[in-house]
Amino acid sequence: MISQITIVLFDGFAFGMLLFLLSVGLSVTLGMMNFINLAHGAFGMFGGYVAVTAMRQLGLPFLAALPLAFIAMALASVVIERSLFRRLYKAGELNQVLFTIGLVFVAAAVATFTFGTVQQVIILPDWLRGSVELWGIRFGIYRAFIILVALLVTALLVFGLERTRLGAQIRAAVDNQRMAQGLGLDVERVFAVTFALGSGLAGLGGALAVEIVGLSPSFGFQMLVYVLIVVSVGGLGSITGSFVGAALLGIGDVAGKYFWPEIGSFLIYLLLVSILLVRPLGLFGKR
Amino acid sequence: MTTDVSTTAKIAPRDWLARRSRWSPFEVLFWLATLLPFILFPSYLPLANQIAIAALFALSVDLILGYAGIVTLGHAMFFGLGAYCAGIISVRGWGEPLTGLLAAGVFAGAVGFVASFLITRVQHLALIMVTLGLGFLTYELANAVHWLTGGTDGLRGIRTWPVFGQFRFDMWGYTSYAYALVVLFVCFLFSRLLVNSSFGLALRGIRENVRRMPAIGADHKAHLRLIYAISAAMAGLAGGLLAQTTNTVALDSLSFERSADVVVMLILGGTGRLYGAILGTLIFLVARDQLAGINPQYWYFGIGLLLMAVVLFMPKGILGFLARIVDRAK
């Protein structure tokens, strides 16, 4: 029983860390600009396709494909933000929701057209496969790797936000955009950089997720719900919130499906609704 | 959103409401045109039936989204509850359509009333997430209670008796379409009365400014609860119609896709206008019928582009766009 709980906690935390990478960018941009970007998961999807294609066509190693997915999605998001999203910052939330859902539809169709409907597989290097045995419990090496990457990214994010000039600007813009603007901060530029960073992280998360959840043109939709739950449970604009929300959701999801397979997927929505009723702004939401 | 309240602010509210509730010849013409499928395209009657049902569903969403400003991504919950309610009653041996339909509406409306206490507590992103969460919750619940709903296999063995004991549901869809059309029309009349009443005016006030309504003495939460329950009941009727006219209920009647589709139809036609819901549904379903036959992927691409274009260039939907052109021509 103890070993079962340990393995569920471990797998759940690894899944949660994937969700964290996929959703932290959305949480920060949402907190900053109040822009509801439901297409965030689509960046994750294309990040996955970039990694898979880079490894298969160009023969890149896995460790080189991951940063490539990050960079490709960061660049792509800048183009999309400049050309499309900026027109909608002043529009109502419904228009943002609809526009970005439209984008997910288009992304799914483009992915099908380019890569087909088949599930993509990623070939992991040998040292990431298999598992290690500790105290009689077998831990998947790849899941440990995901946790490691996510913790590294979290540390970088926290350090960057707390200690760098850009971090201070981002925090100022999240807390009070108009005040930050009034103090002479180029909020638009800060936002563009943050948006690119967040989308890049989504791309990285998507590349890491291929082995765990698979990759097909419906990835953007599948992940959308998880990402939104993480963001709204954690609270907007809070990295801690996203981290805790993602960990909770990952562990809750895996535990639910493991211990109560009949109603497992039911539990996370119950959790979502109850948390939002008690705290409409999420666990770590400020406004 | 819509500015029709402010642009006509010079006349008294009661006169404005009276002017709004007058029937225009276009409306009469429109409803006469809904009879055309019987004569012109009898082979498309099943599609016409689908359109009437979806239009009723879109109308129910329009009441809360277009008029009261509640953004919902989980309204299929009530559609599905109505469908399962009507279907299960029929499977258990009572196939009389009108009472079955009524039960579906009452059941969905009652659940909607309970849910409305949750809905009125939250706003903005949390509101979208709560509606989304409730929708998924119901979906997974229906999937879990396999003994009642049939789970992923869907509900089997629905038999609907003839309407009034006279009109049998034929395989060409004459009775189905007529039945659905009458229900749609009755609900439309009811909605028309509702939105052109002082209650409807209060809803618009809530949509425009939630904080100001309590300040002028209107209890916005009570208003929202009532309209949410009405909308849920209407969505339940639409679901019940689907169960009775197709004799099937599957999990997809509760799915997120259905919630999203209905919002898309409404936006396409124009929110805050009753005919927007109907027109949007008509265009959406006819387009899908024509395009999906070629390649479903093109349909997704098309619907995505369409959504983006409507948001960017026609924020008030096709009807709002047309209304602007007419206004300019005046």
Coordinates of C-alpha atoms in Angstrom, one line a residue:
Chain A
M1 CA 0.0 0.0 0.0
I2 CA 2.8 2.4 1.0
S3 CA 4.6 1.6 -2.3
Q4 CA 1.4 2.2 -4.3
I5 CA 0.9 5.6 -2.7
T6 CA 4.5 6.5 -3.2
I7 CA 4.4 5.6 -6.9
V8 CA 1.1 7.5 -7.4
L9 CA 2.5 10.5 -5.7
F10 CA 5.6 10.3 -7.9
D11 CA 3.8 9.8 -11.2
G12 CA 1.2 12.4 -10.2
F13 CA 3.9 14.9 -9.3
A14 CA 5.7 14.3 -12.6
F15 CA 2.4 14.8 -14.5
G16 CA 1.8 17.9 -12.4
M17 CA 5.2 19.3 -13.4
L18 CA 4.3 18.8 -17.1
L19 CA 1.1 20.7 -16.5
F20 CA 3.1 23.4 -14.7
L21 CA 5.4 24.0 -17.7
L22 CA 2.4 24.0 -20.0
S23 CA 0.4 26.4 -17.9
V24 CA 2.7 28.8 -16.1
G25 CA 3.0 31.1 -19.1
L26 CA -0.8 31.4 -19.4
S27 CA -1.1 32.2 -15.8
V28 CA 1.4 35.1 -15.9
T29 CA 0.1 36.6 -19.2
L30 CA -3.5 36.2 -17.9
G31 CA -2.6 38.0 -14.7
M32 CA -0.8 40.7 -16.6
M33 CA -3.1 41.6 -19.5
N34 CA -6.3 39.9 -18.6
F35 CA -6.0 38.1 -21.9
I36 CA -7.7 34.7 -21.9
N37 CA -5.6 32.7 -24.4
L38 CA -7.3 29.4 -24.8
A39 CA -4.8 28.6 -27.6
H40 CA -2.0 28.3 -25.1
G41 CA -2.2 24.5 -25.3
A42 CA -1.8 24.7 -29.1
F43 CA 1.7 26.2 -28.5
G44 CA 2.4 23.1 -26.4
M45 CA 1.2 20.9 -29.2
F46 CA 3.4 22.5 -31.9
G47 CA 6.3 22.4 -29.4
G48 CA 5.8 18.6 -29.4
Y49 CA 5.7 18.5 -33.2
V50 CA 8.8 20.6 -33.5
A51 CA 10.7 18.2 -31.2
V52 CA 9.5 15.1 -32.9
T53 CA 10.2 16.5 -36.4
A54 CA 13.6 17.8 -35.4
M55 CA 14.6 14.4 -34.1
R56 CA 13.2 12.4 -37.0
Q57 CA 14.1 14.6 -39.9
L58 CA 17.2 16.4 -38.7
G59 CA 18.5 13.6 -36.5
L60 CA 18.9 16.0 -33.5
P61 CA 19.4 14.4 -30.1
F62 CA 16.6 14.6 -27.6
L63 CA 18.4 17.1 -25.4
A64 CA 18.9 19.5 -28.4
A65 CA 15.3 19.1 -29.5
L66 CA 13.9 20.4 -26.2
P67 CA 15.5 23.9 -26.3
L68 CA 14.6 24.0 -30.0
A69 CA 10.9 23.5 -29.1
F70 CA 11.2 26.3 -26.6
I71 CA 12.8 28.7 -29.1
A72 CA 10.5 27.9 -32.0
M73 CA 7.4 28.4 -29.9
A74 CA 8.7 31.6 -28.3
L75 CA 9.4 33.1 -31.8
A76 CA 6.1 31.9 -33.2
S77 CA 4.2 33.4 -30.3
V78 CA 5.8 36.8 -30.9
V79 CA 4.5 36.8 -34.5
I80 CA 1.0 35.7 -33.4
E81 CA 0.9 38.2 -30.5
R82 CA 2.0 41.1 -32.7
S83 CA -0.3 40.2 -35.6
L84 CA -3.5 38.9 -33.9
F85 CA -3.7 39.0 -30.2
R86 CA -2.9 42.7 -29.7
R87 CA -6.1 43.6 -31.5
L88 CA -8.1 41.9 -28.7
Y89 CA -6.6 43.2 -25.5
K90 CA -9.5 45.7 -25.2
A91 CA -12.1 43.3 -26.4
G92 CA -14.4 41.5 -23.8
E93 CA -13.5 38.1 -22.4
L94 CA -16.1 36.4 -24.5
N95 CA -14.4 37.7 -27.7
Q96 CA -11.0 36.6 -26.5
V97 CA -12.3 33.1 -25.6
L98 CA -14.0 32.7 -29.0
F99 CA -11.1 34.1 -31.0
T100 CA -8.6 31.8 -29.3
I101 CA -10.9 28.8 -29.5
G102 CA -11.0 29.5 -33.2
L103 CA -7.3 29.5 -33.3
V104 CA -7.2 26.1 -31.6
F105 CA -9.5 24.7 -34.3
V106 CA -7.3 26.1 -37.0
A107 CA -4.2 24.7 -35.2
A108 CA -5.7 21.3 -35.0
A109 CA -6.6 21.4 -38.7
V110 CA -3.1 22.6 -39.7
A111 CA -1.5 19.8 -37.5
T112 CA -3.7 17.2 -39.1
F113 CA -2.9 18.5 -42.6
T114 CA 0.8 18.6 -41.9
F115 CA 1.4 15.6 -39.7
G116 CA -1.7 13.4 -40.1
T117 CA -4.0 12.1 -37.4
V118 CA -1.6 9.3 -36.2
Q119 CA -0.2 9.5 -32.7
Q120 CA 3.4 10.7 -32.8
V121 CA 6.1 8.8 -30.9
I122 CA 9.3 10.2 -29.6
I123 CA 12.5 8.1 -29.4
L124 CA 14.0 8.7 -26.0
P125 CA 17.8 8.2 -25.6
D126 CA 18.7 5.0 -23.7
W127 CA 19.7 6.7 -20.5
L128 CA 16.2 8.1 -20.1
R129 CA 14.4 4.8 -20.5
G130 CA 13.5 2.2 -17.9
S131 CA 13.4 2.6 -14.2
V132 CA 15.5 2.5 -11.1
E133 CA 14.6 0.6 -8.0
L134 CA 14.8 2.3 -4.6
W135 CA 13.5 0.8 -1.4
G136 CA 11.8 -1.9 -3.4
I137 CA 9.8 0.7 -5.5
R138 CA 10.5 1.2 -9.2
F139 CA 10.6 4.8 -10.3
G140 CA 10.5 5.7 -14.0
I141 CA 13.7 7.6 -15.0
Y142 CA 11.9 9.7 -17.6
R143 CA 9.4 11.0 -15.0
A144 CA 12.3 11.8 -12.7
F145 CA 13.9 13.7 -15.6
I146 CA 10.7 15.7 -16.1
I147 CA 10.5 16.6 -12.4
L148 CA 14.2 17.7 -12.6
V149 CA 13.6 19.9 -15.6
A150 CA 10.5 21.5 -14.1
L151 CA 12.2 22.2 -10.8
L152 CA 15.1 23.7 -12.7
V153 CA 12.8 25.9 -14.7
T154 CA 10.9 26.9 -11.5
A155 CA 14.2 27.9 -9.8
L156 CA 15.2 30.0 -12.9
L157 CA 11.7 31.6 -13.0
V158 CA 11.7 32.5 -9.3
F159 CA 15.3 33.8 -9.5
G160 CA 14.5 35.7 -12.6
L161 CA 11.4 37.3 -11.2
E162 CA 12.9 38.1 -7.8
R163 CA 16.3 39.2 -8.8
T164 CA 16.4 40.7 -12.3
R165 CA 15.3 44.0 -13.8
L166 CA 12.9 42.3 -16.2
G167 CA 11.4 40.3 -13.3
A168 CA 10.7 43.4 -11.3
Q169 CA 9.1 44.9 -14.4
I170 CA 6.9 41.8 -14.9
R171 CA 5.9 41.8 -11.3
A172 CA 5.0 45.5 -11.5
A173 CA 2.9 45.0 -14.6
V174 CA 1.1 42.0 -13.1
D175 CA 0.3 43.9 -9.9
N176 CA -0.9 47.1 -11.5
Q177 CA -0.6 47.6 -15.2
R178 CA -1.7 51.2 -15.3
M179 CA 0.5 52.2 -12.4
A180 CA 3.5 50.5 -14.1
Q181 CA 2.7 52.4 -17.3
G182 CA 2.4 55.6 -15.4
L183 CA 5.9 55.1 -14.0
G184 CA 7.3 55.0 -17.5
L185 CA 7.5 51.2 -17.9
D186 CA 7.1 50.0 -21.5
V187 CA 4.4 47.5 -20.5
E188 CA 3.8 46.4 -24.1
R189 CA 7.4 45.3 -24.5
V190 CA 7.5 43.6 -21.1
F191 CA 4.3 41.8 -22.1
A192 CA 5.8 40.7 -25.5
V193 CA 8.8 39.2 -23.7
T194 CA 6.7 37.5 -21.0
F195 CA 4.3 36.1 -23.6
A196 CA 7.2 34.7 -25.6
L197 CA 8.7 33.1 -22.5
G198 CA 5.4 31.6 -21.5
S199 CA 4.7 30.2 -24.9
G200 CA 8.3 28.9 -25.1
L201 CA 7.7 27.0 -21.8
A202 CA 4.5 25.6 -23.2
G203 CA 6.5 24.4 -26.2
L204 CA 9.0 22.8 -23.9
G205 CA 6.3 21.2 -21.9
G206 CA 4.6 19.9 -25.1
A207 CA 7.9 18.3 -26.2
L208 CA 8.3 16.6 -22.8
A209 CA 4.7 15.5 -22.8
V210 CA 4.9 13.4 -26.0
E211 CA 6.2 10.3 -24.2
I212 CA 3.7 10.6 -21.3
V213 CA 0.4 11.7 -22.9
G214 CA 1.0 11.2 -26.6
L215 CA 0.8 13.7 -29.4
S216 CA -2.0 14.1 -31.9
P217 CA -3.8 17.1 -33.4
S218 CA -6.3 17.1 -30.5
F219 CA -3.5 17.8 -28.0
G220 CA -4.5 21.5 -27.9
F221 CA -8.0 20.6 -26.7
Q222 CA -7.0 17.8 -24.3
M223 CA -4.5 20.0 -22.5
L224 CA -6.7 23.1 -22.6
V225 CA -8.9 21.9 -19.8
Y226 CA -6.0 20.8 -17.6
V227 CA -4.2 24.1 -18.2
L228 CA -7.3 26.2 -17.4
I229 CA -7.9 24.2 -14.2
V230 CA -4.3 24.8 -13.1
V231 CA -4.5 28.5 -13.8
S232 CA -7.9 29.1 -12.1
V233 CA -7.1 26.9 -9.1
G234 CA -3.7 28.4 -8.7
G235 CA -4.7 32.0 -9.2
L236 CA -3.7 34.4 -11.9
G237 CA -0.3 35.8 -12.2
S238 CA 1.2 33.7 -9.4
I239 CA 4.0 31.2 -10.2
T240 CA 3.6 29.6 -6.7
G241 CA -0.1 29.2 -7.5
S242 CA 0.6 27.5 -10.8
F243 CA 3.1 25.3 -9.2
V244 CA 0.8 24.2 -6.3
G245 CA -2.2 24.0 -8.6
A246 CA -0.4 21.9 -11.1
A247 CA 1.0 19.5 -8.5
L248 CA -2.4 19.2 -6.9
L249 CA -4.1 18.5 -10.2
G250 CA -1.4 16.1 -11.4
I251 CA -1.5 14.0 -8.2
G252 CA -5.2 14.2 -7.9
D253 CA -5.7 13.1 -11.5
V254 CA -3.3 10.2 -11.3
A255 CA -4.6 9.1 -7.8
G256 CA -8.2 9.3 -8.9
K257 CA -7.6 7.2 -12.0
Y258 CA -5.5 4.7 -10.0
F259 CA -7.6 4.2 -6.9
W260 CA -11.1 4.9 -8.2
P261 CA -10.9 4.2 -12.0
E262 CA -14.8 4.4 -12.2
I263 CA -15.1 8.0 -11.2
G264 CA -11.4 9.1 -11.3
S265 CA -11.9 11.8 -13.9
F266 CA -14.9 13.0 -12.1
L267 CA -13.0 14.0 -9.0
I268 CA -10.8 16.7 -10.5
Y269 CA -13.8 18.7 -11.7
L270 CA -15.4 18.4 -8.3
L271 CA -12.2 19.7 -6.8
L272 CA -12.1 22.5 -9.3
V273 CA -15.7 23.6 -8.7
S274 CA -15.3 23.4 -4.9
I275 CA -12.1 25.4 -4.8
L276 CA -13.5 28.1 -7.0
L277 CA -16.6 28.4 -4.8
V278 CA -14.6 28.9 -1.7
R279 CA -12.0 31.0 -3.4
P280 CA -13.2 32.5 -6.7
L281 CA -9.8 34.0 -7.4
G282 CA -8.0 30.7 -6.9
L283 CA -5.7 29.5 -4.1
F284 CA -3.1 32.2 -4.6
G285 CA -5.1 34.8 -6.5
K286 CA -4.7 38.4 -5.4
R287 CA -7.3 40.3 -7.2
Chain B
M1 CA -21.8 45.1 -26.0
T2 CA -25.0 46.1 -27.6
T3 CA -25.8 49.8 -27.5
D4 CA -29.5 49.6 -28.5
V5 CA -30.6 50.6 -25.0
S6 CA -28.6 53.8 -25.0
T7 CA -29.2 54.9 -28.5
T8 CA -33.0 55.0 -27.9
A9 CA -32.7 56.5 -24.5
K10 CA -34.8 59.5 -25.4
I11 CA -38.1 57.6 -25.2
A12 CA -39.6 56.2 -22.0
P13 CA -38.7 52.6 -21.2
R14 CA -42.3 51.4 -21.5
D15 CA -42.7 52.9 -24.9
W16 CA -39.4 51.5 -26.0
L17 CA -40.4 48.0 -24.8
A18 CA -43.8 48.3 -26.6
R19 CA -42.1 49.4 -29.8
R20 CA -39.7 46.4 -29.5
S21 CA -42.4 43.9 -29.0
R22 CA -44.3 44.9 -32.2
W23 CA -44.2 42.3 -34.9
S24 CA -42.4 43.3 -38.1
P25 CA -43.4 41.8 -41.5
F26 CA -39.9 40.3 -41.7
E27 CA -40.6 38.2 -38.6
V28 CA -43.8 36.9 -40.0
L29 CA -42.1 36.1 -43.3
F30 CA -39.3 34.4 -41.4
W31 CA -41.6 32.0 -39.5
L32 CA -43.5 31.2 -42.7
A33 CA -40.2 30.4 -44.3
T34 CA -39.6 27.7 -41.7
L35 CA -42.4 25.7 -43.3
L36 CA -40.6 25.6 -46.6
P37 CA -38.6 22.4 -45.9
F38 CA -41.9 20.5 -45.9
I39 CA -42.5 21.4 -49.5
L40 CA -39.2 22.2 -51.1
F41 CA -36.6 19.9 -49.4
P42 CA -38.4 16.9 -47.9
S43 CA -35.2 14.9 -48.0
Y44 CA -33.5 17.5 -45.7
L45 CA -36.2 17.2 -43.0
P46 CA -33.9 15.4 -40.6
L47 CA -31.4 18.2 -41.0
A48 CA -34.2 20.8 -40.5
N49 CA -35.2 18.9 -37.3
Q50 CA -31.6 19.1 -36.1
I51 CA -31.5 22.8 -36.9
A52 CA -34.7 23.5 -35.0
I53 CA -33.4 21.6 -31.9
A54 CA -30.0 23.4 -32.0
A55 CA -31.7 26.7 -32.5
L56 CA -33.8 26.2 -29.4
F57 CA -30.6 25.3 -27.5
A58 CA -28.9 28.4 -28.9
L59 CA -31.9 30.5 -27.9
S60 CA -31.5 29.3 -24.3
V61 CA -27.9 30.3 -24.3
D62 CA -28.7 33.7 -25.8
L63 CA -31.0 34.4 -22.9
I64 CA -28.2 34.1 -20.4
L65 CA -25.2 35.1 -22.5
G66 CA -26.6 37.6 -24.9
Y67 CA -29.0 39.3 -22.4
A68 CA -27.7 38.7 -19.0
G69 CA -24.0 38.5 -19.9
I70 CA -23.2 35.2 -18.2
V71 CA -20.4 33.6 -20.3
T72 CA -21.0 29.8 -20.2
L73 CA -18.9 27.0 -21.7
G74 CA -20.9 24.3 -20.1
H75 CA -24.5 24.7 -21.1
A76 CA -24.6 21.3 -22.8
M77 CA -25.0 20.1 -19.2
F78 CA -28.7 21.1 -19.3
F79 CA -29.2 19.9 -22.9
G80 CA -27.8 16.5 -21.9
L81 CA -29.8 16.3 -18.7
G82 CA -33.0 17.0 -20.6
A83 CA -32.1 14.4 -23.2
Y84 CA -31.3 11.7 -20.6
C85 CA -34.4 12.6 -18.6
A86 CA -36.7 12.2 -21.6
G87 CA -34.8 9.2 -22.9
I88 CA -34.8 7.3 -19.5
I89 CA -38.6 8.0 -19.0
S90 CA -39.2 6.5 -22.4
V91 CA -36.9 3.5 -21.8
R92 CA -38.7 2.8 -18.5
G93 CA -42.0 2.4 -20.5
W94 CA -43.6 5.8 -20.8
G95 CA -43.1 7.0 -24.3
E96 CA -45.8 9.8 -24.4
P97 CA -43.9 12.7 -26.0
L98 CA -45.4 15.8 -24.4
T99 CA -45.3 14.8 -20.8
G100 CA -41.8 13.4 -21.4
L101 CA -40.7 16.6 -22.9
L102 CA -42.2 18.6 -20.0
A103 CA -40.4 16.4 -17.5
A104 CA -37.1 17.0 -19.3
G105 CA -37.6 20.8 -19.2
V106 CA -38.7 20.8 -15.5
F107 CA -35.8 18.5 -14.5
A108 CA -33.2 20.6 -16.3
G109 CA -34.7 23.8 -15.0
A110 CA -34.6 22.5 -11.4
V111 CA -31.0 21.5 -11.7
G112 CA -30.3 24.9 -13.3
F113 CA -31.9 26.7 -10.4
V114 CA -29.7 24.8 -7.9
A115 CA -26.6 25.5 -10.1
S116 CA -27.6 29.2 -10.4
F117 CA -26.6 29.6 -6.7
L118 CA -23.1 28.6 -7.7
I119 CA -23.1 30.7 -10.9
T120 CA -24.1 34.0 -9.3
R121 CA -21.2 33.7 -6.8
V122 CA -18.4 34.0 -9.3
Q123 CA -17.5 36.3 -12.2
H124 CA -15.1 36.6 -15.2
L125 CA -12.6 33.7 -15.6
A126 CA -13.9 31.9 -12.5
L127 CA -17.4 32.0 -14.0
I128 CA -16.2 30.5 -17.2
M129 CA -14.3 27.8 -15.3
V130 CA -17.2 27.0 -13.0
T131 CA -19.6 26.5 -16.0
L132 CA -16.9 24.5 -17.7
G133 CA -16.3 22.4 -14.5
L134 CA -20.0 21.7 -14.0
G135 CA -20.3 20.6 -17.6
F136 CA -17.4 18.1 -17.3
L137 CA -18.7 17.0 -13.9
T138 CA -22.1 16.1 -15.4
Y139 CA -20.4 14.4 -18.4
E140 CA -18.2 12.2 -16.2
L141 CA -21.1 11.5 -13.9
A142 CA -23.3 10.3 -16.8
N143 CA -20.3 8.1 -17.9
A144 CA -20.0 6.7 -14.4
V145 CA -23.6 5.7 -13.8
H146 CA -23.5 3.1 -16.5
W147 CA -26.6 1.2 -15.2
L148 CA -28.8 4.3 -15.7
T149 CA -27.4 6.0 -18.8
G150 CA -25.7 3.2 -20.7
G151 CA -22.3 4.9 -20.4
T152 CA -20.4 5.2 -23.6
D153 CA -22.8 2.9 -25.4
G154 CA -25.6 5.5 -25.1
L155 CA -29.2 4.9 -24.1
R156 CA -30.8 2.0 -26.0
G157 CA -34.5 1.3 -26.6
I158 CA -36.1 4.7 -26.6
R159 CA -39.6 4.5 -28.1
T160 CA -41.6 7.6 -28.6
W161 CA -45.4 7.3 -28.9
P162 CA -47.3 9.3 -31.5
V163 CA -47.9 13.0 -30.6
F164 CA -51.5 13.3 -29.3
G165 CA -51.9 9.6 -30.1
Q166 CA -52.3 10.7 -33.7
F167 CA -49.0 11.7 -35.4
R168 CA -46.6 8.9 -35.6
F169 CA -42.8 9.7 -35.8
D170 CA -42.1 8.6 -39.4
M171 CA -38.7 7.8 -40.8
W172 CA -38.8 10.8 -43.2
G173 CA -39.0 13.3 -40.4
Y174 CA -42.3 15.1 -41.2
T175 CA -43.6 14.7 -37.6
S176 CA -40.2 15.2 -36.0
Y177 CA -39.6 18.5 -37.7
A178 CA -43.2 19.8 -37.1
Y179 CA -43.0 18.8 -33.5
A180 CA -39.6 20.4 -32.9
L181 CA -40.7 23.5 -34.9
V182 CA -43.8 24.0 -32.7
V183 CA -41.8 23.7 -29.5
L184 CA -39.1 26.1 -30.9
F185 CA -41.9 28.6 -31.9
V186 CA -43.6 28.5 -28.5
C187 CA -40.3 28.9 -26.7
F188 CA -39.4 31.8 -29.0
L189 CA -42.7 33.6 -28.3
F190 CA -42.0 33.1 -24.6
S191 CA -38.5 34.4 -24.9
R192 CA -39.7 37.4 -27.0
L193 CA -42.1 38.3 -24.3
L194 CA -39.5 37.9 -21.6
V195 CA -36.8 40.0 -23.2
N196 CA -39.2 42.8 -24.1
S197 CA -40.5 43.0 -20.5
S198 CA -39.1 45.0 -17.6
F199 CA -37.4 41.8 -16.5
G200 CA -35.6 41.7 -19.8
L201 CA -34.6 45.3 -19.4
A202 CA -33.2 44.6 -16.0
L203 CA -31.2 41.7 -17.4
R204 CA -29.6 44.1 -20.0
G205 CA -28.8 46.4 -17.1
I206 CA -27.0 43.6 -15.3
R207 CA -25.1 42.8 -18.5
E208 CA -24.0 46.4 -18.9
N209 CA -23.1 47.1 -15.3
V210 CA -23.5 44.6 -12.5
R211 CA -22.6 47.1 -9.8
R212 CA -25.1 49.7 -10.7
M213 CA -28.1 47.5 -10.6
P214 CA -28.2 46.9 -6.9
A215 CA -27.6 50.7 -6.5
I216 CA -30.9 51.4 -8.3
G217 CA -32.7 48.8 -6.2
A218 CA -32.7 45.7 -8.4
D219 CA -31.6 42.5 -6.9
H220 CA -29.3 41.3 -9.6
K221 CA -28.7 37.9 -8.1
A222 CA -32.4 37.0 -8.0
H223 CA -32.8 38.1 -11.6
L224 CA -29.8 36.0 -12.7
R225 CA -31.0 32.9 -10.8
L226 CA -34.3 33.1 -12.5
I227 CA -33.1 33.6 -16.0
Y228 CA -30.4 30.9 -15.5
A229 CA -33.1 28.4 -14.4
I230 CA -35.4 29.4 -17.4
S231 CA -32.4 29.1 -19.8
A232 CA -31.6 25.7 -18.3
A233 CA -35.2 24.5 -18.7
M234 CA -35.2 25.6 -22.3
A235 CA -31.9 23.8 -23.0
G236 CA -33.5 20.7 -21.3
L237 CA -36.4 21.0 -23.7
A238 CA -34.0 21.0 -26.6
G239 CA -32.3 17.9 -25.3
G240 CA -35.6 16.2 -24.7
L241 CA -36.6 16.9 -28.3
L242 CA -33.4 15.4 -29.5
A243 CA -34.0 12.2 -27.5
Q244 CA -37.6 11.9 -28.7
T245 CA -37.1 12.6 -32.4
T246 CA -33.9 10.6 -32.9
N247 CA -34.7 7.9 -30.3
T248 CA -31.0 8.0 -29.2
V249 CA -29.1 9.7 -26.4
A250 CA -25.4 9.4 -26.2
L251 CA -22.7 11.0 -24.0
D252 CA -21.9 13.5 -26.7
S253 CA -25.1 15.4 -25.8
L254 CA -23.3 16.5 -22.6
S255 CA -19.9 17.1 -24.2
F256 CA -17.8 20.2 -24.2
E257 CA -17.9 20.2 -28.0
R258 CA -21.7 20.7 -27.9
S259 CA -21.3 23.6 -25.4
A260 CA -18.7 25.2 -27.6
D261 CA -20.6 24.7 -30.8
V262 CA -23.8 26.3 -29.4
V263 CA -21.8 29.4 -28.4
V264 CA -20.2 29.6 -31.8
M265 CA -23.6 29.4 -33.5
L266 CA -24.9 32.2 -31.3
I267 CA -21.9 34.4 -31.8
L268 CA -22.1 33.8 -35.6
G269 CA -25.7 35.0 -35.7
G270 CA -25.3 37.7 -33.1
T271 CA -25.8 37.7 -29.3
G272 CA -28.5 39.7 -27.6
R273 CA -30.9 39.2 -30.5
L274 CA -33.3 36.3 -30.5
Y275 CA -33.1 35.8 -34.3
G276 CA -29.3 35.8 -34.0
A277 CA -29.5 32.4 -32.3
I278 CA -31.7 30.9 -35.0
L279 CA -29.9 32.4 -38.0
G280 CA -26.5 31.4 -36.6
T281 CA -27.6 27.9 -36.0
L282 CA -29.0 27.7 -39.5
I283 CA -25.8 28.9 -41.2
F284 CA -23.6 26.8 -39.0
L285 CA -25.4 23.5 -39.4
V286 CA -26.1 23.9 -43.2
A287 CA -22.4 24.8 -43.7
R288 CA -21.3 21.8 -41.7
D289 CA -23.6 19.5 -43.5
Q290 CA -22.2 20.7 -46.8
L291 CA -18.5 20.9 -45.9
A292 CA -18.1 17.9 -43.6
G293 CA -19.2 15.7 -46.5
I294 CA -16.0 16.8 -48.3
N295 CA -13.5 16.5 -45.4
P296 CA -14.1 17.0 -41.7
Q297 CA -10.7 18.6 -41.3
Y298 CA -11.6 21.4 -43.7
W299 CA -14.6 22.0 -41.6
Y300 CA -12.5 22.5 -38.4
F301 CA -10.2 24.8 -40.4
G302 CA -13.2 26.7 -41.7
I303 CA -15.0 27.1 -38.4
G304 CA -11.8 28.3 -36.7
L305 CA -11.2 30.9 -39.4
L306 CA -14.9 31.9 -39.3
L307 CA -14.8 32.4 -35.6
M308 CA -11.7 34.6 -35.7
A309 CA -13.1 36.6 -38.6
V310 CA -16.4 37.2 -36.8
V311 CA -14.7 38.3 -33.6
L312 CA -12.4 40.7 -35.5
F313 CA -14.8 42.1 -38.1
M314 CA -18.3 41.4 -37.0
P315 CA -18.3 41.7 -33.2
K316 CA -22.1 41.7 -33.1
G317 CA -22.5 38.7 -35.4
I318 CA -24.1 38.6 -38.8
L319 CA -27.3 40.2 -37.7
G320 CA -25.5 43.0 -35.9
F321 CA -23.4 43.5 -39.1
L322 CA -26.6 43.7 -41.2
A323 CA -28.3 46.0 -38.8
R324 CA -25.4 48.4 -39.0
I325 CA -25.5 48.4 -42.8
V326 CA -29.3 49.1 -42.6
D327 CA -28.7 51.9 -40.1
R328 CA -26.1 53.5 -42.3
A329 CA -28.4 53.3 -45.4
K330 CA -31.1 55.2 -43.5

